Tab-separated table of C-alpha atoms in Angstrom:
chain	number	residue	atom	x	y	z
Y	1	MET	CA	-8.510	-107.837	-31.321
Y	2	SER	CA	-6.276	-106.854	-34.203
Y	3	GLU	CA	-2.523	-107.214	-33.935
Y	4	ARG	CA	-1.691	-103.649	-34.864
Y	5	PRO	CA	-3.144	-100.754	-32.918
Y	6	ALA	CA	-5.511	-98.632	-34.982
Y	7	GLU	CA	-3.781	-95.500	-36.251
Y	8	LEU	CA	-4.364	-92.253	-38.055
Y	9	VAL	CA	-1.771	-91.747	-40.787
Y	10	VAL	CA	-0.923	-88.194	-41.863
Y	11	HIS	CA	-0.376	-87.785	-45.615
Y	12	THR	CA	-0.015	-83.977	-45.724
Y	13	THR	CA	-0.349	-81.350	-42.996
Y	14	GLY	CA	-0.890	-78.144	-44.990
Y	15	LEU	CA	0.442	-74.949	-43.397
Y	16	LEU	CA	0.295	-76.241	-39.819
Y	17	SER	CA	-1.566	-79.181	-38.311
Y	18	THR	CA	-1.220	-79.998	-34.634
Y	19	VAL	CA	-2.730	-82.303	-32.039
Y	20	GLN	CA	-4.855	-80.310	-29.575
Y	21	ASP	CA	-7.008	-80.953	-26.537
Y	22	LEU	CA	-8.060	-78.494	-23.812
Y	23	GLY	CA	-4.440	-77.795	-22.863
Y	24	ARG	CA	-2.512	-77.758	-19.622
Y	25	PRO	CA	-4.068	-75.268	-17.186
Y	26	GLY	CA	-2.498	-74.951	-13.742
Y	27	LEU	CA	1.162	-74.747	-14.798
Y	28	ALA	CA	1.410	-70.985	-15.353
Y	29	GLY	CA	3.534	-70.831	-12.198
Y	30	LEU	CA	6.222	-72.708	-14.169
Y	31	GLY	CA	5.765	-70.386	-17.141
Y	32	VAL	CA	3.894	-73.067	-19.108
Y	33	PRO	CA	1.088	-71.673	-21.321
Y	34	ARG	CA	-2.340	-73.260	-21.198
Y	35	SER	CA	-2.265	-73.998	-24.945
Y	36	GLY	CA	-4.978	-76.333	-26.313
Y	37	GLY	CA	-7.364	-75.823	-29.227
Y	38	ALA	CA	-7.501	-72.201	-30.437
Y	39	ASP	CA	-11.233	-72.462	-31.243
Y	40	ARG	CA	-12.325	-74.482	-28.239
Y	41	ALA	CA	-16.022	-74.343	-29.177
Y	42	SER	CA	-15.290	-76.204	-32.417
Y	43	LEU	CA	-12.973	-78.676	-30.666
Y	44	ARG	CA	-15.616	-79.474	-28.045
Y	45	LEU	CA	-18.368	-79.760	-30.638
Y	46	ALA	CA	-16.334	-82.212	-32.729
Y	47	ASN	CA	-15.853	-84.475	-29.717
Y	48	ARG	CA	-19.476	-84.186	-28.575
Y	49	LEU	CA	-20.739	-85.194	-32.006
Y	50	LEU	CA	-18.834	-88.479	-31.689
Y	51	GLY	CA	-19.566	-89.243	-28.030
Y	52	ASN	CA	-15.957	-88.557	-26.997
Y	53	PRO	CA	-15.088	-86.699	-23.810
Y	54	GLU	CA	-15.231	-82.987	-24.768
Y	55	GLY	CA	-11.509	-82.519	-24.364
Y	56	ALA	CA	-10.280	-85.593	-26.252
Y	57	PRO	CA	-7.260	-84.924	-28.510
Y	58	VAL	CA	-8.097	-83.936	-32.110
Y	59	VAL	CA	-6.207	-82.574	-35.114
Y	60	GLU	CA	-6.298	-78.778	-35.556
Y	61	ALA	CA	-5.562	-77.838	-39.172
Y	62	THR	CA	-4.693	-74.287	-40.244
Y	63	LEU	CA	-6.038	-73.089	-43.624
Y	64	GLY	CA	-6.905	-76.628	-44.707
Y	65	GLY	CA	-4.423	-78.720	-46.660
Y	66	LEU	CA	-4.796	-81.695	-44.301
Y	67	GLU	CA	-4.960	-85.220	-45.735
Y	68	VAL	CA	-5.134	-88.300	-43.539
Y	69	GLY	CA	-6.210	-91.929	-43.546
Y	70	LEU	CA	-7.015	-94.524	-40.877
Y	71	THR	CA	-5.816	-98.125	-40.498
Y	72	ALA	CA	-9.193	-99.089	-38.963
Y	73	THR	CA	-12.710	-97.915	-39.831
Y	74	ARG	CA	-13.984	-95.162	-37.503
Y	75	TRP	CA	-16.622	-92.439	-37.243
Y	76	CYS	CA	-15.049	-89.005	-37.785
Y	77	VAL	CA	-16.185	-85.389	-37.955
Y	78	VAL	CA	-14.664	-82.072	-39.030
Y	79	THR	CA	-15.799	-78.810	-37.396
Y	80	GLY	CA	-14.595	-75.201	-37.388
Y	81	ALA	CA	-13.768	-73.315	-40.579
Y	82	ASP	CA	-16.092	-73.494	-43.571
Y	83	ALA	CA	-13.791	-75.809	-45.520
Y	84	PRO	CA	-14.518	-78.489	-48.125
Y	85	VAL	CA	-14.228	-81.937	-46.509
Y	86	GLU	CA	-13.950	-84.934	-48.820
Y	87	VAL	CA	-13.507	-88.672	-48.470
Y	88	ASP	CA	-11.901	-90.152	-51.594
Y	89	GLY	CA	-13.138	-87.100	-53.473
Y	90	ALA	CA	-16.762	-87.249	-52.261
Y	91	PRO	CA	-17.921	-84.280	-50.149
Y	92	VAL	CA	-19.036	-85.067	-46.582
Y	93	GLY	CA	-19.356	-81.531	-45.205
Y	94	VAL	CA	-18.574	-79.748	-41.964
Y	95	GLY	CA	-20.259	-80.585	-38.648
Y	96	SER	CA	-21.632	-83.872	-39.925
Y	97	PRO	CA	-20.178	-87.188	-38.657
Y	98	PHE	CA	-19.203	-89.729	-41.337
Y	99	VAL	CA	-17.623	-93.155	-41.471
Y	100	LEU	CA	-14.007	-93.111	-42.603
Y	101	ARG	CA	-13.130	-96.596	-43.803
Y	102	ALA	CA	-9.668	-98.049	-43.334
Y	103	GLY	CA	-7.494	-96.960	-46.250
Y	104	ALA	CA	-9.786	-94.174	-47.468
Y	105	ARG	CA	-8.351	-90.675	-47.820
Y	106	LEU	CA	-9.871	-87.755	-45.939
Y	107	ARG	CA	-9.050	-84.294	-47.222
Y	108	VAL	CA	-9.765	-80.942	-45.591
Y	109	GLY	CA	-9.453	-78.260	-48.273
Y	110	SER	CA	-8.883	-74.529	-48.209
Y	111	PRO	CA	-11.650	-72.787	-46.222
Y	112	ALA	CA	-14.033	-70.310	-47.862
Y	113	HIS	CA	-14.467	-68.737	-44.410
Y	114	GLY	CA	-12.455	-69.160	-41.245
Y	115	LEU	CA	-8.970	-70.482	-40.568
Y	116	ARG	CA	-8.942	-73.566	-38.342
Y	117	SER	CA	-10.569	-76.982	-38.813
Y	118	TYR	CA	-10.913	-79.668	-36.151
Y	119	LEU	CA	-10.826	-83.341	-37.088
Y	120	ALA	CA	-12.051	-85.675	-34.367
Y	121	VAL	CA	-12.016	-89.474	-34.526
Y	122	ARG	CA	-14.368	-91.565	-32.412
Y	123	GLY	CA	-12.346	-92.782	-29.426
Y	124	GLY	CA	-10.001	-89.796	-29.723
Y	125	LEU	CA	-6.309	-89.690	-30.593
Y	126	ALA	CA	-4.294	-91.710	-28.051
Y	127	VAL	CA	-1.349	-89.310	-27.797
Y	128	ALA	CA	0.729	-89.729	-24.635
Y	129	PRO	CA	0.340	-86.440	-22.734
Y	130	VAL	CA	3.249	-84.196	-21.745
Y	131	LEU	CA	2.597	-82.200	-18.564
Y	132	GLY	CA	-0.972	-83.465	-18.626
Y	133	SER	CA	-1.923	-82.606	-22.204
Y	134	ALA	CA	-1.497	-83.866	-25.779
Y	135	SER	CA	-1.505	-80.288	-27.107
Y	136	GLN	CA	1.335	-78.915	-29.204
Y	137	ASP	CA	2.360	-75.479	-27.938
Y	138	VAL	CA	4.124	-73.439	-30.629
Y	139	LEU	CA	5.431	-70.863	-28.145
Y	140	SER	CA	7.064	-73.309	-25.739
Y	141	GLY	CA	7.987	-75.987	-28.224
Y	142	ILE	CA	6.138	-78.560	-26.121
Y	143	ALA	CA	4.981	-81.087	-28.713
Y	144	PRO	CA	3.921	-84.525	-27.444
Y	145	LEU	CA	3.425	-85.697	-31.050
Y	146	PRO	CA	4.279	-83.173	-33.796
Y	147	LEU	CA	2.498	-83.958	-37.055
Y	148	GLY	CA	4.340	-84.269	-40.363
Y	149	GLU	CA	4.098	-86.290	-43.534
Y	150	GLY	CA	3.882	-89.959	-42.542
Y	151	THR	CA	3.244	-89.399	-38.814
Y	152	ARG	CA	1.224	-92.278	-37.347
Y	153	VAL	CA	-1.066	-91.320	-34.482
Y	154	PRO	CA	-2.510	-94.121	-32.324
Y	155	LEU	CA	-6.299	-94.073	-31.936
Y	156	GLY	CA	-8.175	-94.469	-28.672
Y	157	ARG	CA	-10.493	-97.371	-27.928
Y	158	VAL	CA	-14.107	-97.103	-28.998
Y	159	ASP	CA	-15.748	-99.919	-27.014
Y	160	GLU	CA	-16.790	-97.598	-24.185
Y	161	VAL	CA	-17.656	-94.553	-26.273
Y	162	PRO	CA	-21.422	-94.027	-26.399
Y	163	VAL	CA	-23.137	-93.820	-29.766
Y	164	VAL	CA	-24.531	-90.337	-30.439
Y	165	PRO	CA	-27.694	-90.283	-32.543
Y	166	VAL	CA	-26.861	-86.991	-34.298
Y	167	ASP	CA	-26.598	-86.613	-38.064
Y	168	VAL	CA	-25.510	-83.000	-38.317
Y	169	ALA	CA	-24.858	-80.016	-36.072
Y	170	PRO	CA	-25.991	-76.495	-36.972
Y	171	VAL	CA	-23.260	-74.870	-39.064
Y	172	ARG	CA	-22.132	-71.467	-37.872
Y	173	THR	CA	-22.821	-68.465	-40.036
Y	174	TRP	CA	-19.914	-66.388	-41.311
Y	175	SER	CA	-20.105	-62.647	-41.577
Y	176	GLY	CA	-17.915	-60.777	-44.047
Y	177	ASP	CA	-17.431	-58.119	-41.387
Y	178	PRO	CA	-16.441	-59.910	-38.191
Y	179	VAL	CA	-16.872	-58.030	-34.900
Y	180	LEU	CA	-15.257	-59.041	-31.616
Y	181	GLU	CA	-16.901	-57.809	-28.417
Y	182	VAL	CA	-14.476	-56.481	-25.812
Y	183	ASP	CA	-14.610	-55.452	-22.155
Y	184	PRO	CA	-12.197	-52.888	-20.705
Y	185	GLY	CA	-8.995	-54.588	-19.528
Y	186	PRO	CA	-7.044	-54.128	-16.279
Y	187	ARG	CA	-4.916	-51.372	-17.877
Y	188	ARG	CA	-7.698	-49.539	-19.699
Y	189	ASP	CA	-6.428	-46.324	-18.078
Y	190	TRP	CA	-3.003	-46.747	-19.760
Y	191	VAL	CA	-4.584	-45.607	-23.041
Y	192	SER	CA	-6.450	-42.333	-23.582
Y	193	ASP	CA	-10.219	-42.128	-24.124
Y	194	GLU	CA	-9.514	-41.177	-27.719
Y	195	ALA	CA	-7.305	-44.245	-28.157
Y	196	TRP	CA	-10.083	-46.419	-26.699
Y	197	ARG	CA	-12.538	-44.957	-29.223
Y	198	THR	CA	-10.061	-45.683	-32.019
Y	199	LEU	CA	-9.549	-49.248	-30.814
Y	200	THR	CA	-13.286	-49.911	-30.596
Y	201	SER	CA	-14.359	-48.283	-33.850
Y	202	ALA	CA	-11.610	-48.615	-36.479
Y	203	VAL	CA	-11.325	-51.507	-38.916
Y	204	TYR	CA	-8.111	-53.426	-38.284
Y	205	VAL	CA	-6.504	-55.897	-40.653
Y	206	VAL	CA	-5.369	-59.299	-39.350
Y	207	SER	CA	-1.602	-59.454	-39.858
Y	208	SER	CA	0.133	-62.371	-41.560
Y	209	ARG	CA	2.372	-62.492	-38.473
Y	210	SER	CA	-0.549	-63.901	-36.480
Y	211	ASP	CA	-0.251	-67.424	-35.093
Y	212	ARG	CA	-1.469	-69.600	-32.200
Y	213	VAL	CA	0.256	-67.183	-29.794
Y	214	GLY	CA	-1.707	-64.140	-30.862
Y	215	VAL	CA	-3.618	-62.312	-33.551
Y	216	ARG	CA	-1.711	-59.168	-34.559
Y	217	LEU	CA	-3.823	-56.293	-35.825
Y	218	SER	CA	-2.585	-53.707	-38.331
Y	219	GLY	CA	-4.327	-50.349	-38.371
Y	220	PRO	CA	-4.504	-47.067	-36.509
Y	221	ALA	CA	-2.068	-47.006	-33.596
Y	222	VAL	CA	-3.538	-47.090	-30.084
Y	223	GLU	CA	-1.791	-44.180	-28.349
Y	224	ARG	CA	-0.656	-44.843	-24.819
Y	225	ALA	CA	-1.564	-42.326	-22.117
Y	226	VAL	CA	0.943	-43.835	-19.670
Y	227	HIS	CA	4.454	-44.419	-20.960
Y	228	ALA	CA	5.993	-46.068	-17.899
Y	229	GLU	CA	7.257	-49.655	-18.133
Y	230	LEU	CA	4.632	-52.067	-16.868
Y	231	PRO	CA	5.960	-54.789	-14.575
Y	232	SER	CA	5.085	-58.168	-16.115
Y	233	GLU	CA	1.642	-59.502	-15.223
Y	234	GLY	CA	-0.444	-62.552	-16.066
Y	235	VAL	CA	-2.475	-62.572	-19.278
Y	236	VAL	CA	-5.523	-64.483	-20.561
Y	237	PRO	CA	-6.706	-65.602	-24.013
Y	238	GLY	CA	-8.427	-62.619	-25.638
Y	239	ALA	CA	-6.264	-60.061	-23.807
Y	240	VAL	CA	-5.651	-57.065	-26.099
Y	241	GLN	CA	-2.098	-55.938	-25.446
Y	242	VAL	CA	-0.697	-52.615	-26.666
Y	243	PRO	CA	3.056	-52.763	-27.427
Y	244	PRO	CA	5.069	-49.568	-28.032
Y	245	SER	CA	4.253	-49.690	-31.771
Y	246	GLY	CA	0.580	-49.137	-30.840
Y	247	GLU	CA	-0.566	-52.061	-33.002
Y	248	PRO	CA	-2.655	-54.343	-30.775
Y	249	VAL	CA	-1.950	-58.031	-30.241
Y	250	VAL	CA	-4.869	-60.218	-29.156
Y	251	PHE	CA	-3.674	-63.332	-27.355
Y	252	LEU	CA	-4.684	-66.845	-28.400
Y	253	ALA	CA	-4.164	-70.322	-26.913
Y	254	ASP	CA	-0.332	-70.404	-26.826
Y	255	HIS	CA	0.082	-66.922	-25.315
Y	256	PRO	CA	2.956	-66.442	-22.856
Y	257	THR	CA	1.868	-66.768	-19.214
Y	258	THR	CA	2.916	-63.188	-18.450
Y	259	GLY	CA	3.396	-60.067	-20.531
Y	260	GLY	CA	5.008	-56.682	-20.015
Y	261	TYR	CA	2.728	-54.456	-22.104
Y	262	PRO	CA	-0.569	-53.016	-20.880
Y	263	VAL	CA	-3.755	-54.995	-21.584
Y	264	CYS	CA	-6.374	-52.326	-22.291
Y	265	ALA	CA	-9.208	-54.600	-23.441
Y	266	VAL	CA	-10.292	-58.237	-23.215
Y	267	VAL	CA	-12.280	-60.115	-25.867
Y	268	VAL	CA	-15.398	-61.635	-24.260
Y	269	PRO	CA	-15.485	-65.465	-24.037
Y	270	ALA	CA	-18.315	-65.670	-26.596
Y	271	SER	CA	-16.115	-63.977	-29.225
Y	272	LEU	CA	-13.021	-66.153	-28.657
Y	273	PRO	CA	-13.970	-68.834	-31.229
Y	274	LEU	CA	-14.388	-66.101	-33.862
Y	275	LEU	CA	-11.004	-64.616	-32.864
Y	276	ALA	CA	-9.390	-68.011	-33.512
Y	277	GLN	CA	-10.990	-68.150	-36.967
Y	278	LEU	CA	-9.761	-64.759	-38.254
Y	279	VAL	CA	-7.790	-65.083	-41.488
Y	280	PRO	CA	-4.676	-62.975	-42.198
Y	281	GLY	CA	-5.610	-60.129	-44.529
Y	282	GLN	CA	-9.183	-60.012	-43.257
Y	283	GLY	CA	-10.698	-56.877	-41.677
Y	284	VAL	CA	-12.048	-57.025	-38.113
Y	285	ARG	CA	-13.634	-54.573	-35.697
Y	286	LEU	CA	-13.635	-54.495	-31.902
Y	287	ARG	CA	-16.794	-53.214	-30.207
Y	288	PRO	CA	-17.484	-52.533	-26.520
Y	289	ALA	CA	-19.600	-55.414	-25.177
Y	290	ARG	CA	-23.034	-54.727	-23.773
Y	291	ARG	CA	-23.657	-56.092	-20.328
P	1	MET	CA	-7.811	-54.604	1.363
P	2	THR	CA	-6.382	-55.922	-1.864
P	3	THR	CA	-6.879	-53.841	-4.998
P	4	LEU	CA	-8.825	-55.766	-7.668
P	5	LEU	CA	-8.637	-54.876	-11.344
P	6	PRO	CA	-11.291	-56.306	-13.672
P	7	TYR	CA	-9.779	-58.566	-16.333
P	8	GLY	CA	-12.602	-59.597	-18.623
P	9	ARG	CA	-15.395	-61.919	-17.556
P	10	ARG	CA	-13.394	-64.852	-16.258
P	11	ALA	CA	-10.414	-63.241	-14.516
P	12	THR	CA	-9.444	-60.706	-11.875
P	13	LEU	CA	-6.036	-59.110	-11.360
P	14	LEU	CA	-4.966	-58.602	-7.728
P	15	GLU	CA	-2.395	-55.918	-6.982
P	16	ALA	CA	0.030	-56.669	-4.160
P	17	PRO	CA	0.993	-53.787	-1.843
P	18	ASP	CA	4.587	-54.182	-3.083
P	19	ASP	CA	6.726	-56.606	-5.123
P	20	ALA	CA	7.894	-58.487	-2.067
P	21	GLN	CA	4.340	-59.401	-0.996
P	22	THR	CA	3.302	-60.838	-4.351
P	23	LEU	CA	4.148	-64.426	-3.446
P	24	ALA	CA	2.461	-63.990	-0.050
P	25	LEU	CA	-0.682	-62.819	-1.839
P	26	HIS	CA	-0.446	-65.773	-4.231
P	27	ARG	CA	-0.238	-68.133	-1.239
P	28	ALA	CA	-3.370	-66.486	0.178
P	29	VAL	CA	-5.264	-67.078	-3.079
P	30	VAL	CA	-4.203	-70.744	-3.147
P	31	ALA	CA	-5.049	-71.197	0.552
P	32	ALA	CA	-8.514	-69.683	0.085
P	33	ALA	CA	-9.350	-72.561	-2.301
P	34	LEU	CA	-12.169	-70.575	-3.916
P	35	PRO	CA	-14.547	-72.669	-6.017
P	36	GLY	CA	-14.177	-72.360	-9.795
P	37	VAL	CA	-10.594	-71.053	-9.801
P	38	LEU	CA	-8.668	-72.282	-12.846
P	39	GLU	CA	-5.262	-70.725	-12.113
P	40	ALA	CA	-3.558	-68.189	-9.877
P	41	VAL	CA	-0.583	-66.660	-11.701
P	42	PRO	CA	1.927	-64.644	-9.662
P	43	ALA	CA	3.950	-62.021	-11.537
P	44	ALA	CA	5.983	-58.932	-10.638
P	45	ARG	CA	3.439	-57.125	-8.478
P	46	THR	CA	0.180	-58.849	-9.306
P	47	VAL	CA	-1.585	-62.177	-9.025
P	48	LEU	CA	-3.911	-63.071	-11.902
P	49	VAL	CA	-6.804	-65.281	-10.846
P	50	THR	CA	-8.670	-67.008	-13.670
P	51	PHE	CA	-12.014	-68.782	-13.283
P	52	VAL	CA	-13.802	-71.543	-15.145
P	53	ASP	CA	-16.823	-69.297	-15.719
P	54	GLU	CA	-18.347	-65.888	-15.099
P	55	ALA	CA	-20.464	-66.963	-12.113
P	56	SER	CA	-17.460	-68.319	-10.171
P	57	ARG	CA	-15.642	-65.055	-10.792
P	58	ALA	CA	-18.559	-62.973	-9.546
P	59	ALA	CA	-18.964	-65.122	-6.434
P	60	ALA	CA	-15.284	-64.798	-5.498
P	61	GLN	CA	-14.829	-61.008	-5.711
P	62	GLU	CA	-15.575	-60.186	-2.078
P	63	ARG	CA	-13.278	-62.928	-0.745
P	64	LEU	CA	-10.466	-61.767	-3.041
P	65	ARG	CA	-10.868	-58.179	-1.834
P	66	THR	CA	-10.359	-59.144	1.792
P	67	LEU	CA	-7.497	-61.617	1.308
P	68	VAL	CA	-4.581	-61.159	3.667
P	69	PRO	CA	-1.141	-62.049	2.250
P	70	VAL	CA	0.190	-65.238	3.878
P	71	ASP	CA	3.798	-64.788	4.965
P	72	GLY	CA	6.033	-67.689	4.066
P	73	ASP	CA	9.627	-68.622	4.612
P	74	GLU	CA	11.186	-67.252	1.399
P	75	VAL	CA	14.645	-68.033	2.765
P	76	ALA	CA	13.752	-71.726	2.643
P	77	GLY	CA	14.110	-71.674	-1.160
P	78	ARG	CA	16.991	-73.768	-2.498
P	79	LEU	CA	20.262	-72.044	-3.364
P	80	VAL	CA	21.222	-72.569	-7.014
P	81	GLU	CA	24.594	-71.502	-8.395
P	82	VAL	CA	24.731	-70.460	-12.048
P	83	PRO	CA	28.235	-70.835	-13.566
P	84	THR	CA	28.400	-67.941	-16.013
P	85	ARG	CA	30.786	-66.849	-18.772
P	86	TYR	CA	30.530	-63.063	-19.035
P	87	ASP	CA	30.718	-62.996	-22.838
P	88	GLY	CA	27.325	-61.494	-23.788
P	89	PRO	CA	26.969	-59.232	-26.842
P	90	ASP	CA	25.477	-56.426	-24.711
P	91	LEU	CA	28.138	-56.447	-21.985
P	92	ASP	CA	29.806	-53.326	-23.414
P	93	ASP	CA	26.444	-51.539	-23.725
P	94	VAL	CA	25.632	-52.363	-20.109
P	95	ALA	CA	29.035	-51.056	-19.038
P	96	ARG	CA	28.399	-47.841	-20.976
P	97	LEU	CA	24.820	-47.455	-19.620
P	98	THR	CA	25.951	-47.964	-16.031
P	99	GLY	CA	29.290	-46.129	-16.208
P	100	LEU	CA	31.053	-49.254	-14.942
P	101	SER	CA	33.926	-51.200	-16.437
P	102	ARG	CA	33.260	-54.717	-17.756
P	103	GLU	CA	34.976	-56.115	-14.675
P	104	GLU	CA	32.805	-53.994	-12.383
P	105	VAL	CA	29.644	-55.218	-14.146
P	106	VAL	CA	30.722	-58.822	-13.532
P	107	GLU	CA	31.603	-58.028	-9.927
P	108	ALA	CA	28.210	-56.397	-9.330
P	109	HIS	CA	26.323	-59.275	-10.980
P	110	THR	CA	28.151	-62.006	-9.049
P	111	GLY	CA	28.280	-60.065	-5.790
P	112	VAL	CA	24.656	-60.506	-4.688
P	113	GLU	CA	22.217	-63.313	-3.948
P	114	CYS	CA	19.097	-63.026	-6.101
P	115	THR	CA	15.642	-64.469	-5.426
P	116	VAL	CA	13.194	-65.928	-7.943
P	117	GLY	CA	10.242	-63.512	-7.840
P	118	PHE	CA	8.152	-65.470	-10.321
P	119	VAL	CA	8.376	-67.680	-13.383
P	120	GLY	CA	6.685	-66.456	-16.551
P	121	PHE	CA	7.000	-65.427	-20.202
P	122	ALA	CA	8.168	-68.914	-21.205
P	123	PRO	CA	8.525	-72.308	-19.481
P	124	GLY	CA	11.216	-72.093	-16.814
P	125	PHE	CA	11.932	-68.367	-17.353
P	126	ALA	CA	12.625	-67.176	-13.787
P	127	TYR	CA	12.540	-63.457	-13.024
P	128	LEU	CA	15.272	-62.804	-10.431
P	129	ARG	CA	15.016	-59.914	-7.995
P	130	GLY	CA	17.804	-58.468	-5.875
P	131	VAL	CA	20.073	-57.249	-8.698
P	132	ASP	CA	22.753	-54.727	-7.627
P	133	GLU	CA	21.200	-51.279	-8.104
P	134	ARG	CA	24.111	-50.155	-10.277
P	135	LEU	CA	22.955	-52.738	-12.866
P	136	HIS	CA	19.416	-51.420	-13.326
P	137	VAL	CA	19.293	-50.986	-17.114
P	138	PRO	CA	16.330	-50.770	-19.526
P	139	ARG	CA	15.444	-53.356	-22.142
P	140	ARG	CA	17.099	-52.999	-25.532
P	141	ASP	CA	15.378	-50.608	-27.962
P	142	GLU	CA	14.799	-53.492	-30.321
P	143	ALA	CA	14.147	-57.049	-29.256
P	144	ARG	CA	16.224	-59.853	-30.773
P	145	THR	CA	14.222	-62.390	-32.741
P	146	ALA	CA	16.286	-65.244	-31.276
P	147	VAL	CA	18.141	-65.257	-27.971
P	148	PRO	CA	20.166	-68.472	-27.466
P	149	PRO	CA	19.355	-70.829	-24.573
P	150	GLY	CA	21.489	-70.184	-21.502
P	151	ALA	CA	21.846	-66.448	-22.220
P	152	VAL	CA	22.240	-64.492	-18.967
P	153	ALA	CA	20.383	-61.210	-19.218
P	154	LEU	CA	19.485	-57.964	-17.432
P	155	ALA	CA	16.515	-55.594	-17.736
P	156	GLY	CA	14.392	-53.347	-15.550
P	157	GLY	CA	16.181	-54.186	-12.309
P	158	LEU	CA	15.819	-57.935	-12.877
P	159	THR	CA	18.110	-60.650	-14.168
P	160	ALA	CA	17.292	-63.988	-15.829
P	161	VAL	CA	18.617	-66.923	-17.812
P	162	TYR	CA	16.819	-67.728	-21.099
P	163	PRO	CA	15.709	-71.381	-20.816
P	164	ARG	CA	15.459	-71.950	-24.562
P	165	SER	CA	15.861	-70.061	-27.807
P	166	SER	CA	13.188	-67.377	-27.948
P	167	PRO	CA	12.707	-63.754	-28.966
P	168	GLY	CA	13.901	-61.387	-26.258
P	169	GLY	CA	14.565	-57.734	-25.516
P	170	TRP	CA	16.840	-58.020	-22.476
P	171	GLN	CA	20.519	-57.013	-22.374
P	172	LEU	CA	22.653	-60.139	-22.779
P	173	ILE	CA	25.731	-60.069	-20.555
P	174	GLY	CA	26.767	-63.728	-20.378
P	175	SER	CA	25.966	-67.385	-20.905
P	176	THR	CA	25.663	-70.601	-18.909
P	177	ASP	CA	25.564	-74.311	-19.734
P	178	LEU	CA	23.042	-74.903	-16.956
P	179	VAL	CA	19.778	-76.371	-18.315
P	180	LEU	CA	16.906	-74.270	-16.954
P	181	TRP	CA	14.082	-76.268	-18.533
P	182	ASP	CA	14.115	-79.979	-19.312
P	183	LEU	CA	10.917	-81.932	-19.920
P	184	ASP	CA	12.775	-85.174	-19.211
P	185	ARG	CA	13.508	-84.106	-15.634
P	186	GLU	CA	11.030	-84.975	-12.925
P	187	GLU	CA	10.790	-81.249	-12.244
P	188	PRO	CA	11.250	-79.607	-15.661
P	189	ALA	CA	11.855	-76.114	-14.230
P	190	LEU	CA	15.206	-75.720	-12.448
P	191	LEU	CA	14.116	-72.527	-10.683
P	192	ARG	CA	10.911	-71.996	-8.740
P	193	ALA	CA	9.481	-68.900	-7.091
P	194	GLY	CA	11.302	-68.313	-3.809
P	195	ASP	CA	14.546	-70.067	-4.833
P	196	ARG	CA	17.827	-68.181	-4.298
P	197	VAL	CA	20.355	-67.780	-7.095
P	198	ARG	CA	24.004	-66.793	-7.185
P	199	PHE	CA	25.914	-66.186	-10.425
P	200	VAL	CA	29.500	-67.461	-10.388
P	201	GLU	CA	32.030	-66.379	-13.035
P	202	VAL	CA	33.720	-69.162	-15.001
P	203	SER	CA	35.970	-68.885	-18.017
């Protein structure tokens, strides 16, 4: 046993790097968002590749720019966006576990495709949970361990983590013309049929005002058919909400627990990881899902 | 029969017969203990039920349709007093919108006992029903990007206290030093659904 606990040391965070797990479901009655990794498929994959429990805490980096080191040698993996991943300048790739030696520098660069990268360490990050989760929630300001330059994050134990005999996971393919499949939402009838056709055929541009709360889409306005005020109701990740401006907001992990604008469409679960990887400035289309 | 609205592949929205039965419907969902339910989220007139997967959602539809709201003892909620300074930037607008004087607005706001209908929007943000009908005002045309914590606000026949700094479109009529949300408390949220609230003017 070493004297000091093993730690991950953050050198730079880039635009935004946070600790994420699968969030804190079950507290919506207190107004607490579920939060957790925005691209849960990538978060789960990263943990599976290392033998961690699927929901172990990881680092979620936004648009790369993350540099970290470890004080003890550990297996690591980076999943998610198609970003250059280097250890002391040598490329190690995405979706492929590698050994990060104590003192070496891991860098996640600017992605060629996608937005969010997930760095998992074997044994997980041992961040003390708040309300049952290590996740940082940008809407609520709940941040069990916010990451900044010099932050030291304790690492979990590895003696009971099984060894996974996997060298590399299939890397996802990136289309230049991303399409999200949507089902009609609970307030589909609050927009006209013409507005629905617009919503599900036009090319929208991902706004720079998008964040972990929601992806804002700029493009043709979705005209409301009903102009009454909607009493607040619960929302889910992927809910497509139409505010008075007519520019849709698609909710992500840190969405508020309730919202007062009609939800006319819902992104299907299979498209949620892609939603979380949309880059501001990029075009995206919504298409009615086939059953 | 409860009205069900489809909400994607892993959720269903239940519509309560009226606002007052929303919590009773929520209790019925919790009591039914359906397999695969992730959360049941009560709001103004609906209960959102989310599931861990599509199959659990499909299996639960018939039970949800036939749920009977479970009456509870709303009056058993705790009574919380909110000491309030009526110094909000929208107090004059609210007076103008309602045709009341500033003093009459304060009188109307402090003269009733409100009930927490539900908590949503942000941690600890309690939507209070029972506002004096003379104070039913719409949201502001433009939302503020930052409403200070402790702001006492009105909109759409409801009143609330902002637990922390956040964007907000409600009419701000006052402020309180009461802490609505504190992660260091055993129960972070001061107000829970069913609690009763009375605003008391302080200077």
